[in-house]
């Protein structure tokens, strides 16, 4: 039997990087594709995930007022940590965690793509990713898995 206390899985179909063009005149973009307000034991928070895409061009500064993780999927993303002066060259398989108060500059000599998860609400859903969430079908309490 399906429990009334269970929450259904959210699936985003086809949320791949090929749907994320850079805005005109920009060399980097965020593509938020899912956000949820969590039910934590301490206080409610948001959890949002998406893709970060960057191409060669000017460095992109970021000063974090939320936590974020980035996992590089392809290319290279260079991150200058302003606290240490060290530039980290992130390549596929590399993972970075940005704490509240972290100040960095993102750049690349070619291009890079990363998956990210952040503790903030969705800023602006990427138009090419909207409408890709699968419909949730309710099952009655007597349904079997």
mmCIF file of C-alpha atoms in Angstrom:
data_model
loop_
_atom_site.group_PDB
_atom_site.id
_atom_site.type_symbol
_atom_site.label_atom_id
_atom_site.label_comp_id
_atom_site.label_asym_id
_atom_site.label_seq_id
_atom_site.Cartn_x
_atom_site.Cartn_y
_atom_site.Cartn_z
ATOM 1 C CA UNK A 1 0.000 0.000 0.000
ATOM 2 C CA UNK A 2 1.139 3.558 -0.672
ATOM 3 C CA UNK A 3 1.481 5.634 2.470
ATOM 4 C CA UNK A 4 -0.241 9.012 2.659
ATOM 5 C CA UNK A 5 2.919 10.301 4.404
ATOM 6 C CA UNK A 6 5.203 9.728 1.423
ATOM 7 C CA UNK A 7 6.279 12.621 -0.810
ATOM 8 C CA UNK A 8 6.564 11.895 -4.551
ATOM 9 C CA UNK A 9 9.886 12.106 -6.364
ATOM 10 C CA UNK A 10 10.407 15.146 -8.640
ATOM 11 C CA UNK A 11 11.917 14.338 -12.032
ATOM 12 C CA UNK A 12 13.055 16.962 -14.557
ATOM 13 C CA UNK A 13 13.148 15.408 -18.033
ATOM 14 C CA UNK A 14 15.831 16.547 -20.464
ATOM 15 C CA UNK A 15 17.455 19.161 -18.208
ATOM 16 C CA UNK A 16 20.688 18.907 -20.174
ATOM 17 C CA UNK A 17 23.188 21.628 -20.894
ATOM 18 C CA UNK A 18 22.260 21.844 -24.586
ATOM 19 C CA UNK A 19 19.151 23.802 -23.589
ATOM 20 C CA UNK A 20 21.117 26.595 -21.889
ATOM 21 C CA UNK A 21 22.227 29.339 -24.297
ATOM 22 C CA UNK A 22 24.213 32.256 -22.897
ATOM 23 C CA UNK A 23 22.321 35.565 -22.714
ATOM 24 C CA UNK A 24 23.276 38.039 -25.462
ATOM 25 C CA UNK A 25 26.519 39.845 -24.549
ATOM 26 C CA UNK A 26 27.273 37.571 -21.554
ATOM 27 C CA UNK A 27 29.919 34.890 -21.105
ATOM 28 C CA UNK A 28 28.323 33.097 -18.123
ATOM 29 C CA UNK A 29 24.846 32.132 -16.949
ATOM 30 C CA UNK A 30 22.975 30.261 -14.241
ATOM 31 C CA UNK A 31 20.143 27.938 -15.154
ATOM 32 C CA UNK A 32 18.058 27.226 -12.049
ATOM 33 C CA UNK A 33 15.806 24.292 -12.807
ATOM 34 C CA UNK A 34 14.357 23.178 -9.473
ATOM 35 C CA UNK A 35 13.776 24.814 -6.099
ATOM 36 C CA UNK A 36 12.017 23.617 -2.980
ATOM 37 C CA UNK A 37 11.544 25.027 0.486
ATOM 38 C CA UNK A 38 12.889 22.330 2.772
ATOM 39 C CA UNK A 39 11.417 21.173 6.040
ATOM 40 C CA UNK A 40 14.470 21.036 8.255
ATOM 41 C CA UNK A 41 14.648 20.606 12.005
ATOM 42 C CA UNK A 42 16.336 23.994 12.541
ATOM 43 C CA UNK A 43 14.533 26.384 10.207
ATOM 44 C CA UNK A 44 13.027 26.258 6.720
ATOM 45 C CA UNK A 45 15.516 26.892 3.925
ATOM 46 C CA UNK A 46 15.491 26.701 0.135
ATOM 47 C CA UNK A 47 17.388 24.129 -1.889
ATOM 48 C CA UNK A 48 17.857 24.997 -5.567
ATOM 49 C CA UNK A 49 19.849 23.196 -8.252
ATOM 50 C CA UNK A 50 20.834 23.871 -11.833
ATOM 51 C CA UNK A 51 23.725 24.385 -14.241
ATOM 52 C CA UNK A 52 26.481 27.006 -14.416
ATOM 53 C CA UNK A 53 27.900 27.638 -17.881
ATOM 54 C CA UNK A 54 30.859 29.903 -18.650
ATOM 55 C CA UNK A 55 32.897 30.737 -21.762
ATOM 56 C CA UNK A 56 36.053 32.779 -22.253
ATOM 57 C CA UNK A 57 35.545 36.446 -21.407
ATOM 58 C CA UNK A 58 35.734 38.751 -18.408
ATOM 59 C CA UNK A 59 36.017 37.279 -14.900
ATOM 60 C CA UNK A 60 32.661 36.922 -13.139
ATOM 61 C CA UNK A 61 32.778 38.001 -9.454
ATOM 62 C CA UNK A 62 30.610 36.305 -6.827
ATOM 63 C CA UNK A 63 30.216 37.112 -3.119
ATOM 64 C CA UNK A 64 28.274 34.322 -1.415
ATOM 65 C CA UNK A 65 25.413 35.062 0.982
ATOM 66 C CA UNK A 66 24.320 31.391 0.763
ATOM 67 C CA UNK A 67 26.026 27.989 0.527
ATOM 68 C CA UNK A 68 26.716 26.477 -2.876
ATOM 69 C CA UNK A 69 28.349 23.389 -4.297
ATOM 70 C CA UNK A 70 29.591 23.047 -7.868
ATOM 71 C CA UNK A 71 30.541 19.798 -9.612
ATOM 72 C CA UNK A 72 32.349 20.317 -12.932
ATOM 73 C CA UNK A 73 30.886 18.221 -15.752
ATOM 74 C CA UNK A 74 33.053 19.346 -18.677
ATOM 75 C CA UNK A 75 35.616 21.938 -19.704
ATOM 76 C CA UNK A 76 37.526 23.970 -17.131
ATOM 77 C CA UNK A 77 36.323 26.571 -14.651
ATOM 78 C CA UNK A 78 38.950 28.735 -12.969
ATOM 79 C CA UNK A 79 38.035 30.092 -9.539
ATOM 80 C CA UNK A 80 40.126 32.834 -7.891
ATOM 81 C CA UNK A 81 39.616 32.612 -4.106
ATOM 82 C CA UNK A 82 39.990 36.223 -2.951
ATOM 83 C CA UNK A 83 40.631 35.126 0.659
ATOM 84 C CA UNK A 84 43.803 33.221 -0.291
ATOM 85 C CA UNK A 85 44.733 34.633 -3.706
ATOM 86 C CA UNK A 86 44.830 31.060 -5.071
ATOM 87 C CA UNK A 87 43.269 30.286 -8.457
ATOM 88 C CA UNK A 88 41.819 26.778 -8.576
ATOM 89 C CA UNK A 89 41.557 25.150 -12.016
ATOM 90 C CA UNK A 90 38.481 22.931 -11.783
ATOM 91 C CA UNK A 91 38.093 20.173 -14.381
ATOM 92 C CA UNK A 92 35.535 17.362 -14.846
ATOM 93 C CA UNK A 93 35.119 15.434 -11.625
ATOM 94 C CA UNK A 94 36.217 18.345 -9.398
ATOM 95 C CA UNK A 95 33.849 19.539 -6.681
ATOM 96 C CA UNK A 96 33.905 22.907 -4.853
ATOM 97 C CA UNK A 97 31.975 24.150 -1.813
ATOM 98 C CA UNK A 98 31.355 27.889 -1.341
ATOM 99 C CA UNK A 99 30.584 28.967 2.233
ATOM 100 C CA UNK A 100 28.620 32.061 3.234
ATOM 101 C CA UNK A 101 31.135 34.930 3.008
ATOM 102 C CA UNK A 102 33.243 33.337 0.241
ATOM 103 C CA UNK A 103 34.316 35.864 -2.400
ATOM 104 C CA UNK A 104 35.572 34.543 -5.761
ATOM 105 C CA UNK A 105 36.007 35.350 -9.438
ATOM 106 C CA UNK A 106 35.023 32.770 -12.055
ATOM 107 C CA UNK A 107 36.765 32.611 -15.434
ATOM 108 C CA UNK A 108 37.863 30.174 -18.133
ATOM 109 C CA UNK A 109 40.184 30.196 -21.137
ATOM 110 C CA UNK A 110 37.783 28.013 -23.130
ATOM 111 C CA UNK A 111 34.460 26.918 -21.607
ATOM 112 C CA UNK A 112 33.123 25.066 -18.613
ATOM 113 C CA UNK A 113 29.907 23.526 -17.352
ATOM 114 C CA UNK A 114 29.053 22.615 -13.762
ATOM 115 C CA UNK A 115 26.051 21.271 -11.897
ATOM 116 C CA UNK A 116 25.288 23.293 -8.762
ATOM 117 C CA UNK A 117 23.135 23.062 -5.663
ATOM 118 C CA UNK A 118 22.521 26.154 -3.518
ATOM 119 C CA UNK A 119 20.625 27.166 -0.380
ATOM 120 C CA UNK A 120 18.616 30.000 -1.977
ATOM 121 C CA UNK A 121 15.294 30.283 -3.796
ATOM 122 C CA UNK A 122 15.155 30.099 -7.579
ATOM 123 C CA UNK A 123 16.173 33.473 -9.053
ATOM 124 C CA UNK A 124 14.773 33.151 -12.527
ATOM 125 C CA UNK A 125 13.891 29.772 -14.014
ATOM 126 C CA UNK A 126 15.682 29.237 -17.304
ATOM 127 C CA UNK A 127 12.994 29.480 -20.026
ATOM 128 C CA UNK A 128 14.321 26.429 -21.914
ATOM 129 C CA UNK A 129 13.998 24.257 -18.795
ATOM 130 C CA UNK A 130 10.459 25.300 -17.815
ATOM 131 C CA UNK A 131 7.762 22.727 -18.376
ATOM 132 C CA UNK A 132 10.118 19.745 -18.208
ATOM 133 C CA UNK A 133 8.929 18.544 -14.812
ATOM 134 C CA UNK A 134 7.049 15.258 -15.040
ATOM 135 C CA UNK A 135 3.452 15.317 -13.895
ATOM 136 C CA UNK A 136 2.845 13.702 -10.538
ATOM 137 C CA UNK A 137 0.040 11.181 -10.632
ATOM 138 C CA UNK A 138 -1.791 10.647 -7.369
ATOM 139 C CA UNK A 139 -2.366 7.077 -6.365
ATOM 140 C CA UNK A 140 -5.202 6.138 -4.106
ATOM 141 C CA UNK A 141 -4.433 4.596 -0.748
ATOM 142 C CA UNK A 142 -5.254 1.113 -1.951
ATOM 143 C CA UNK A 143 -2.698 1.197 -4.808
ATOM 144 C CA UNK A 144 0.262 -1.134 -4.713
ATOM 145 C CA UNK A 145 3.886 -0.295 -5.672
#
